[in-house]
Short mmCIF file of C-alpha atoms and ligand atoms in Angstrom, two decimals:
data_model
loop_
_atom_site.label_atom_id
_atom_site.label_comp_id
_atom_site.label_asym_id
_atom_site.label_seq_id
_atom_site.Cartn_x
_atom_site.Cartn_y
_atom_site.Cartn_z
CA UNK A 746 0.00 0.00 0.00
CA UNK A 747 1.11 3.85 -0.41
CA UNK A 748 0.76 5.26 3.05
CA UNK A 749 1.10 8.43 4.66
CA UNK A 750 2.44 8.26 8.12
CA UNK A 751 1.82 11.27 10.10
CA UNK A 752 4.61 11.58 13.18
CA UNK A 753 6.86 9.31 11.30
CA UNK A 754 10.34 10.69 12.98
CA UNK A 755 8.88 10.39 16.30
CA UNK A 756 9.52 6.99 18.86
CA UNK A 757 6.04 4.94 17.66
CA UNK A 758 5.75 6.35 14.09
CA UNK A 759 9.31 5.57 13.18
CA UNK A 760 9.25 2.10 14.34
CA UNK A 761 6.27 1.47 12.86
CA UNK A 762 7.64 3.23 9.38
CA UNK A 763 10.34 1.16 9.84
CA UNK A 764 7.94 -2.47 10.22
CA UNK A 765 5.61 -0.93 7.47
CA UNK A 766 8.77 -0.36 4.84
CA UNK A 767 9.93 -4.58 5.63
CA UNK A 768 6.50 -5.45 5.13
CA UNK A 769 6.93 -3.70 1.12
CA UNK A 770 4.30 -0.76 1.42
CA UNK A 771 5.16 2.64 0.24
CA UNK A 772 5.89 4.96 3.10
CA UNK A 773 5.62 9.24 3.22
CA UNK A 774 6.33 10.55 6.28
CA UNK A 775 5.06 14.13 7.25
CA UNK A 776 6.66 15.17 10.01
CA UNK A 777 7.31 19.23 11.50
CA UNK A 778 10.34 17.84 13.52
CA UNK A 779 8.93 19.79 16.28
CA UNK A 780 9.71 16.38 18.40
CA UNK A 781 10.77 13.97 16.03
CA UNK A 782 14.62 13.88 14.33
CA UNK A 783 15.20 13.81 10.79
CA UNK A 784 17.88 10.71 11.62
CA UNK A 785 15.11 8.43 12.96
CA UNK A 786 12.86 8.59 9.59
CA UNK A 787 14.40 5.21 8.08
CA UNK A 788 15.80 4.86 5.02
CA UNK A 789 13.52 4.25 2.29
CA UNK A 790 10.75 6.51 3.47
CA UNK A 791 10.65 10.10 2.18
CA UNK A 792 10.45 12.53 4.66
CA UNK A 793 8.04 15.92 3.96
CA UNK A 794 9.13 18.33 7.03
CA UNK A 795 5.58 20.20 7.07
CA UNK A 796 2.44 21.17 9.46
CA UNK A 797 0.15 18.16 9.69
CA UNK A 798 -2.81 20.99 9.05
CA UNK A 799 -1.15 22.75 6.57
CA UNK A 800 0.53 20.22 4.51
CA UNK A 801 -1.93 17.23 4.68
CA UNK A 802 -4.33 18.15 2.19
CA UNK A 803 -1.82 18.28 -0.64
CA UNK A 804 0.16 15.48 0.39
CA UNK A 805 -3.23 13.46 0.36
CA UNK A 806 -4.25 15.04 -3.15
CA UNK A 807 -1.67 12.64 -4.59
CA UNK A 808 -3.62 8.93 -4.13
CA UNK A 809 -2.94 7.09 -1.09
CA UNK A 810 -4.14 3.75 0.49
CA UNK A 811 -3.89 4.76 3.65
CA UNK A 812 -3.07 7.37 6.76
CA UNK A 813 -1.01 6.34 10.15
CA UNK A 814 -1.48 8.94 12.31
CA UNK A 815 1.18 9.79 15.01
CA UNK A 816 2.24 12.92 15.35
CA UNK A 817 0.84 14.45 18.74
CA UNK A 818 1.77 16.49 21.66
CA UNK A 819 1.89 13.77 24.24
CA UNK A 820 3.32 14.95 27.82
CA UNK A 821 0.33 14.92 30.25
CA UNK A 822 1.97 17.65 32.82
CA UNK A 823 2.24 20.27 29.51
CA UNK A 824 -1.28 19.38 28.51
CA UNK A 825 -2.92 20.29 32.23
CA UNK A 826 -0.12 23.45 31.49
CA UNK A 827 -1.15 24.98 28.43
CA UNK A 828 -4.44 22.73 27.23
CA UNK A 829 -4.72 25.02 23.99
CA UNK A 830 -1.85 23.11 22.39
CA UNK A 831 -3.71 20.10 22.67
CA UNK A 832 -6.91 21.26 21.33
CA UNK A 833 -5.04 22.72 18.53
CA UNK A 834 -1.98 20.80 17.96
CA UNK A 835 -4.35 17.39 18.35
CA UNK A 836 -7.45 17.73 18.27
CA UNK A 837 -7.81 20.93 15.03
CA UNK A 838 -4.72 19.08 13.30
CA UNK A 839 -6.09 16.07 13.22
CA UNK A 840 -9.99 17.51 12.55
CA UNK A 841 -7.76 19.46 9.58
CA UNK A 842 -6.00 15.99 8.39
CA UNK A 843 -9.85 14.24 8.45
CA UNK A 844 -11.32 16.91 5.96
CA UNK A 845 -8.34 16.30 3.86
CA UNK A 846 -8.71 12.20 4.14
CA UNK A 847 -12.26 12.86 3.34
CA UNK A 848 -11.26 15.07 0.00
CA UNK A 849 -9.31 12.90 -1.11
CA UNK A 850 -11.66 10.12 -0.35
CA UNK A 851 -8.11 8.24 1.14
CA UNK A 852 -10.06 4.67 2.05
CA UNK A 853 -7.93 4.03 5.48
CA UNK A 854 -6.95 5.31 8.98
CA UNK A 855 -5.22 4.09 12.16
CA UNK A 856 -5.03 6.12 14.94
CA UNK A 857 -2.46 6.35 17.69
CA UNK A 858 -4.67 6.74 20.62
CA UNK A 859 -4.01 6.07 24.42
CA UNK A 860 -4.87 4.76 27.47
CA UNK A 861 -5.16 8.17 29.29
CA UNK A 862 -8.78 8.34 27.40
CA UNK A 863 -9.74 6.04 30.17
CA UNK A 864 -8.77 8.15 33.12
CA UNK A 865 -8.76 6.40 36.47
CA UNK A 866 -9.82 3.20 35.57
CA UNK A 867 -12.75 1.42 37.68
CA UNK A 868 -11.79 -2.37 36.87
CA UNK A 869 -8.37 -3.66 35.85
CA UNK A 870 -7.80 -4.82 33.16
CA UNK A 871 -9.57 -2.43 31.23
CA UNK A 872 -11.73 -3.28 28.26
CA UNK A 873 -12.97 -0.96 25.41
CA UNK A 874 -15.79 -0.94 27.05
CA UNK A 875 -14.86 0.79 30.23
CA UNK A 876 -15.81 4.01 31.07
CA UNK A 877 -13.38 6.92 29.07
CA UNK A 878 -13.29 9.88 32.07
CA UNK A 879 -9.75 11.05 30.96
CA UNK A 880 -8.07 13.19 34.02
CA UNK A 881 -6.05 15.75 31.94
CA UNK A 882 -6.63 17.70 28.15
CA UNK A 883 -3.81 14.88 26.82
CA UNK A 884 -6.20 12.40 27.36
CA UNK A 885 -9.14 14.46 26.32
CA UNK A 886 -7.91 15.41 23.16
CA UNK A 887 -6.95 12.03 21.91
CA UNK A 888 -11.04 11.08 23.48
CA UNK A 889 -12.17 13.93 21.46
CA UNK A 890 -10.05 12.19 17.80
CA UNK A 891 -11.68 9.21 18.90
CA UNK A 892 -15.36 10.44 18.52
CA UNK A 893 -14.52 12.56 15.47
CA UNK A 894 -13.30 9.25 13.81
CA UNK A 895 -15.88 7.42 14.42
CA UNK A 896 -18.42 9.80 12.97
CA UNK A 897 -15.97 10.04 9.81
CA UNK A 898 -16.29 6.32 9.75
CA UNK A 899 -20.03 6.46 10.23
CA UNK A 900 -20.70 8.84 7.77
CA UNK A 901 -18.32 8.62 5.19
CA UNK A 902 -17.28 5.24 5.06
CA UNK A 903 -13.45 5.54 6.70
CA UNK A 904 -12.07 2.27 7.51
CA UNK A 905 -10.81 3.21 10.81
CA UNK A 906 -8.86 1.76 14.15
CA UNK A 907 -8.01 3.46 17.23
CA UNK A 908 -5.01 2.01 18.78
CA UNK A 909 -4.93 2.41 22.55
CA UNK A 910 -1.76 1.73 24.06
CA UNK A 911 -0.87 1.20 27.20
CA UNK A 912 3.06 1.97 28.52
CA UNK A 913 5.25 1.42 25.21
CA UNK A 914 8.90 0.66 25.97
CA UNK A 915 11.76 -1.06 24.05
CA UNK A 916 13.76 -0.25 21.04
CA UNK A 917 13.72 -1.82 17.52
CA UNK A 918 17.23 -1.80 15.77
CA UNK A 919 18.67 2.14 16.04
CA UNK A 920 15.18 3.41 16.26
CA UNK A 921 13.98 4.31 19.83
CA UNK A 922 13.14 6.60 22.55
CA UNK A 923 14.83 9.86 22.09
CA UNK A 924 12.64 12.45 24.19
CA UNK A 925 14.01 15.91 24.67
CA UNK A 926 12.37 16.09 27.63
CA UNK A 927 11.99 12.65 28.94
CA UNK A 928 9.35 11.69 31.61
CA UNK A 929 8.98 8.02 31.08
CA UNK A 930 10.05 5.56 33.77
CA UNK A 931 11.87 3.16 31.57
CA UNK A 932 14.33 5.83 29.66
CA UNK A 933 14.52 7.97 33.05
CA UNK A 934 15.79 4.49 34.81
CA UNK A 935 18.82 4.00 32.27
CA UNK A 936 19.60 6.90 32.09
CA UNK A 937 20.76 6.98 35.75
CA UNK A 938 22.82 2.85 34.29
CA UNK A 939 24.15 4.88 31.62
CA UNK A 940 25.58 7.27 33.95
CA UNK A 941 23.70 10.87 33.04
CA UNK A 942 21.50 11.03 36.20
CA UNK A 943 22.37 10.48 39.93
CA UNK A 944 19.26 8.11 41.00
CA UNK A 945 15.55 7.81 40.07
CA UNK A 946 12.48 9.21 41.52
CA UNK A 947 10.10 7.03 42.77
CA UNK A 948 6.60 8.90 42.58
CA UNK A 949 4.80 7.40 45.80
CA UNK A 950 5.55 4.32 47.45
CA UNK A 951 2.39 4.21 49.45
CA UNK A 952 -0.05 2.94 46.60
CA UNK A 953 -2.43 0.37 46.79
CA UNK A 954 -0.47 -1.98 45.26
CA UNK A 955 1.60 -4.95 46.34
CA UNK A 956 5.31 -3.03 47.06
CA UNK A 957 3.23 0.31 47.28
CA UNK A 958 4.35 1.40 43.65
CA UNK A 959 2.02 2.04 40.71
CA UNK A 960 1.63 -0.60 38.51
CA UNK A 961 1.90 -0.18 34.73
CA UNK A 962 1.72 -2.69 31.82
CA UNK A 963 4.61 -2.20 29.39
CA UNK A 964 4.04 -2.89 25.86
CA UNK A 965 7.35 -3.81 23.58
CA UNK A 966 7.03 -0.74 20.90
CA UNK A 967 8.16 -4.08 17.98
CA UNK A 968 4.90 -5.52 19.63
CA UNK A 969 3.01 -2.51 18.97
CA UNK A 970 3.58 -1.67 15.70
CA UNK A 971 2.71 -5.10 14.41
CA UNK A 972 -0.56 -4.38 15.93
CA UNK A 973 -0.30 -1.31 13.27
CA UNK A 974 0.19 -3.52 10.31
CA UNK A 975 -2.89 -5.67 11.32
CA UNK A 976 -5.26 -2.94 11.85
CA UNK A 977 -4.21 -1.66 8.26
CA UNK A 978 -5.41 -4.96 6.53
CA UNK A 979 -8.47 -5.42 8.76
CA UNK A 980 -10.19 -2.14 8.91
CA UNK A 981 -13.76 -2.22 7.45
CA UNK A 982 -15.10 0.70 5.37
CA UNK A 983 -17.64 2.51 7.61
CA UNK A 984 -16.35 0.87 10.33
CA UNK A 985 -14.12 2.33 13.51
CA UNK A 986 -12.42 -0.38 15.31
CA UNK A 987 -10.80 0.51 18.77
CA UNK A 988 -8.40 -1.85 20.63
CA UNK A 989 -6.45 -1.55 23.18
CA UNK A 990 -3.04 -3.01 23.37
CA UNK A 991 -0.91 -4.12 26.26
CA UNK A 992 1.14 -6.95 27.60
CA UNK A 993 -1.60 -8.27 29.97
CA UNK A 994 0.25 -7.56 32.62
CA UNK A 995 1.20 -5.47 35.02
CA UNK A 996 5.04 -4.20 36.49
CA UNK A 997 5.24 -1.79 39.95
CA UNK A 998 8.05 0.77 39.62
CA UNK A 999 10.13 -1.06 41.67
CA UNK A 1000 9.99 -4.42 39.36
CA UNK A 1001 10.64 -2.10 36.06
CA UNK A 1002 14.16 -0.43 38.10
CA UNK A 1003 15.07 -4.32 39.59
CA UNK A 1004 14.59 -5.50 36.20
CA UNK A 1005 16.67 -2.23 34.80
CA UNK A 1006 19.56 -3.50 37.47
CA UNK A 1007 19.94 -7.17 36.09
CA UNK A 1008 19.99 -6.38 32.63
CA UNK A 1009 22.39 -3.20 33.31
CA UNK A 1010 24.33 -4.52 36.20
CA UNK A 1011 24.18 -0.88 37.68
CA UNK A 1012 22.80 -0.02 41.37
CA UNK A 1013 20.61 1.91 39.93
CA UNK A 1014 20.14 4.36 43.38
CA UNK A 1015 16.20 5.13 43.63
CA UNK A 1016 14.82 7.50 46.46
CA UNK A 1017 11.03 7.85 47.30
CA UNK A 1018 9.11 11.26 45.97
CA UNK A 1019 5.90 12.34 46.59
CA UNK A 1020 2.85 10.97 44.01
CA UNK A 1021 2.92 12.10 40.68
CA UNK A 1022 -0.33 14.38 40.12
CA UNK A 1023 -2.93 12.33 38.11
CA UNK A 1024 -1.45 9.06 38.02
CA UNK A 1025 -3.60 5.77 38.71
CA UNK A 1026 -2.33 3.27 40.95
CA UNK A 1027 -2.26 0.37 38.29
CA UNK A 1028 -2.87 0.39 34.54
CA UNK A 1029 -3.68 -3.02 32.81
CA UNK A 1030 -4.99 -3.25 29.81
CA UNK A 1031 -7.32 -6.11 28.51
CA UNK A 1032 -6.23 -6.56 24.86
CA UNK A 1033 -8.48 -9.48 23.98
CA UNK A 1034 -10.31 -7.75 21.54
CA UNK A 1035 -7.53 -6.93 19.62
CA UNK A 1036 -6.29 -10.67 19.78
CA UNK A 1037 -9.34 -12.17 18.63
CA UNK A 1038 -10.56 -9.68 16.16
CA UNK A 1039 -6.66 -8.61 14.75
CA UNK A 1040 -5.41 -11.70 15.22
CA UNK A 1041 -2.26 -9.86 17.26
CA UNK A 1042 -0.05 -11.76 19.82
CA UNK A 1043 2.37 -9.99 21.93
CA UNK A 1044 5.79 -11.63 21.80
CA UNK A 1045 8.26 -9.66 23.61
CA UNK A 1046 6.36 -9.66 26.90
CA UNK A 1047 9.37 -10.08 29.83
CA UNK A 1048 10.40 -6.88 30.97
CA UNK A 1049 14.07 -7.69 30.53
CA UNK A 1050 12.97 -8.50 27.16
CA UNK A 1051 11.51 -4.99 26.80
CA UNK A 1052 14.33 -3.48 29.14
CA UNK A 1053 17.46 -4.75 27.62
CA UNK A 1054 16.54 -3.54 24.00
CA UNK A 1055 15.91 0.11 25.51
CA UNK A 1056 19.27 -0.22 27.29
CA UNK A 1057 20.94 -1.45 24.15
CA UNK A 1058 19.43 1.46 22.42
CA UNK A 1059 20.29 3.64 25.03
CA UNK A 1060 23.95 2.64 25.15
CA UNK A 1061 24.30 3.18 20.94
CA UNK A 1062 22.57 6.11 21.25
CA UNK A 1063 24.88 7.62 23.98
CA UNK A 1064 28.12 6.57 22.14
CA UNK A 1065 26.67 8.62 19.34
N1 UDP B 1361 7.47 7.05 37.43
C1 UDP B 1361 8.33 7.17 38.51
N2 UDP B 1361 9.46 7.91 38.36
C2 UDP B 1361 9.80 8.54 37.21
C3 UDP B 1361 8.93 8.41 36.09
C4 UDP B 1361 7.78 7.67 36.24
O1 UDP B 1361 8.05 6.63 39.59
O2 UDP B 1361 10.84 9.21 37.16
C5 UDP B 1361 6.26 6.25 37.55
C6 UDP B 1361 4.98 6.97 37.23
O3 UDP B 1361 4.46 7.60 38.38
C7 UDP B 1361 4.09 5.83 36.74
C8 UDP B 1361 5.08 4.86 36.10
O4 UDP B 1361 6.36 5.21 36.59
O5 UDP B 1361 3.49 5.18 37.83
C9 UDP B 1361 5.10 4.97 34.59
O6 UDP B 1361 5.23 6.34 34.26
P1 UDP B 1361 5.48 6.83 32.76
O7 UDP B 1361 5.63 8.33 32.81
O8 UDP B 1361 6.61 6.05 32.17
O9 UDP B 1361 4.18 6.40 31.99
P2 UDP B 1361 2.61 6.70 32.27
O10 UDP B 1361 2.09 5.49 32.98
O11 UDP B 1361 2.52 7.96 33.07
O12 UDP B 1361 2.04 6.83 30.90
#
């Protein structure tokens, strides 16, 4: 297929470029670098360095199969911050990039959507069904795609998937986690291995949870992206398909840094630090649906699985 992938230099998008390219489809990749690096756009994708609004609707005039959308401002604490760059940067973008799929009658769409559209979950592990109460505009905004895809779908026959993920971590080949302002746990926790921070912060270790520390379930980012590939080839005209996508199960804080000390071999020094605002205690997802309906099996599950490729990754990326 020729496909347009929207955030294509970023973490997700360029690992998934990079899946899409060895699976023979045709890859653009419009990207405003804003986040994303040139570098991490692999080779045999062309790279358009444009506004998703602006430069969508003439990208799209040329014929394609199909739209990946990625890019997106994604760090919770700058959404709660300054919540018009999520209205506009995600939600008016992405309403802009819809008109032009819908122009250009482009047949498909998958979505990068997100846990946080579930907020503070009532059950664990959490269905599609579950109620989607998202706690900050992040969430919201990526809720607010959601609906506006599914009335696309609706009424103008989009083939369409929402993929919710849960906490993606690893590394595939050179192409990985390079945040300029990192928040994540597993990046934050190497980066004390690999010698550029002093110790990690443990946000609250009086959670109800088994060692007190919020649980999260950590999706390999190889596993998640052939969830991408599958959602291309099964989305139904008309239809808008949302799956979450997870391991199945869940790691405390404390298990992700032990797990960062065997595969590193570093003490890894850790120090207690008051709750993170916003964060729920455990996140698990339930990705059944997308098993039986995408056919998708998650095969790097083991966190040192998921671990040691982010600390390779980490360790190229620092001698670079
Ligand atoms: N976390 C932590 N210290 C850090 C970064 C994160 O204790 O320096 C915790 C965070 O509170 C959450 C978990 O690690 O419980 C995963 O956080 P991350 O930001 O990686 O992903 P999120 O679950 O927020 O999407």
């Amino acid at each position: 297929m020729k496909l347009l992938v929207t955030g294509g230099a970023g973490y997700v998008g360029s690992v998934c470029t990079a899946h899409l390219l060895a699976a023979g489809h045709t890859v653009t990749v419009l990207d405003d670098l804003s986040t994303g690096h040139a570098d991490a756009v692999p080779e045999g994708a062309e790279l358009v360095k444009g506004d998703l609004a602006e430069a969508s609707d003439e990208l799209l005039a040329d014929g394609f199969d199909g739209v990946l959308h990625f890019a997106a401002r994604s760090l919770v604490g700058e959404s709660v911050a300054h919540p018009e760059r999520y209205w506009t940067g995600n939600v008016v973008a992405t309403l802009r990039l819809l008109e032009a799929i819908r122009r250009h009658g482009t047949p498909r769409l998958v979505f990068s959507s997100t846990a946080a559209t579930y907020g503070q979950p009532e059950q664990v592990p959490i269905r599609e069904d579950a109620p989607t109460l998202p706690t900050n505009p992040y969430g919201a905004s990526k809720l607010a795609i959601d609906h506006m895809i599914s009335s696309y779908a609706a009424a103008h026959g989009l083939a369409a998937v929402s993929l919710r993920y849960f906490n993606v971590a690893g590394a595939h080949g050179r192409f990985g986690e390079r945040h300029a302002v990192e928040t994540h746990l597993i990046p934050l926790v190497l980066q004390v291995a690999a010698g550029k921070r002093e110790a990690v912060q443990i946000y609250g270790d009086d959670w109800p949870t088994p060692d007190g520390t919020c649980v999260r379930d950590y999706i390999h980012v190889d596993d998640l992206a052939a969830a991408h590939l599958l959602a291309l080839e099964k989305a139904a005209a008309g239809a808008h398909a949302v799956y979450n996508l997870g391991s199945g199960a869940g790691f405390s804080v404390r298990e992700v840094i032990d797990a960062c000390r065997t595969v590193t071999g570093h003490p890894i020094p850790a120090v207690a630090a008051p709750r993170r605002e916003g964060d729920p205690a455990v996140l698990i997802a339930s990705s059944d649906a997308a098993m039986a309906e995408l056919g998708w099996r998650p095969e790097r599950t083991e966190i040192t699985t998921i671990v040691g490729d982010a600390w390779r990754f980490t360790q190229e990326h620092s001698a670079s």
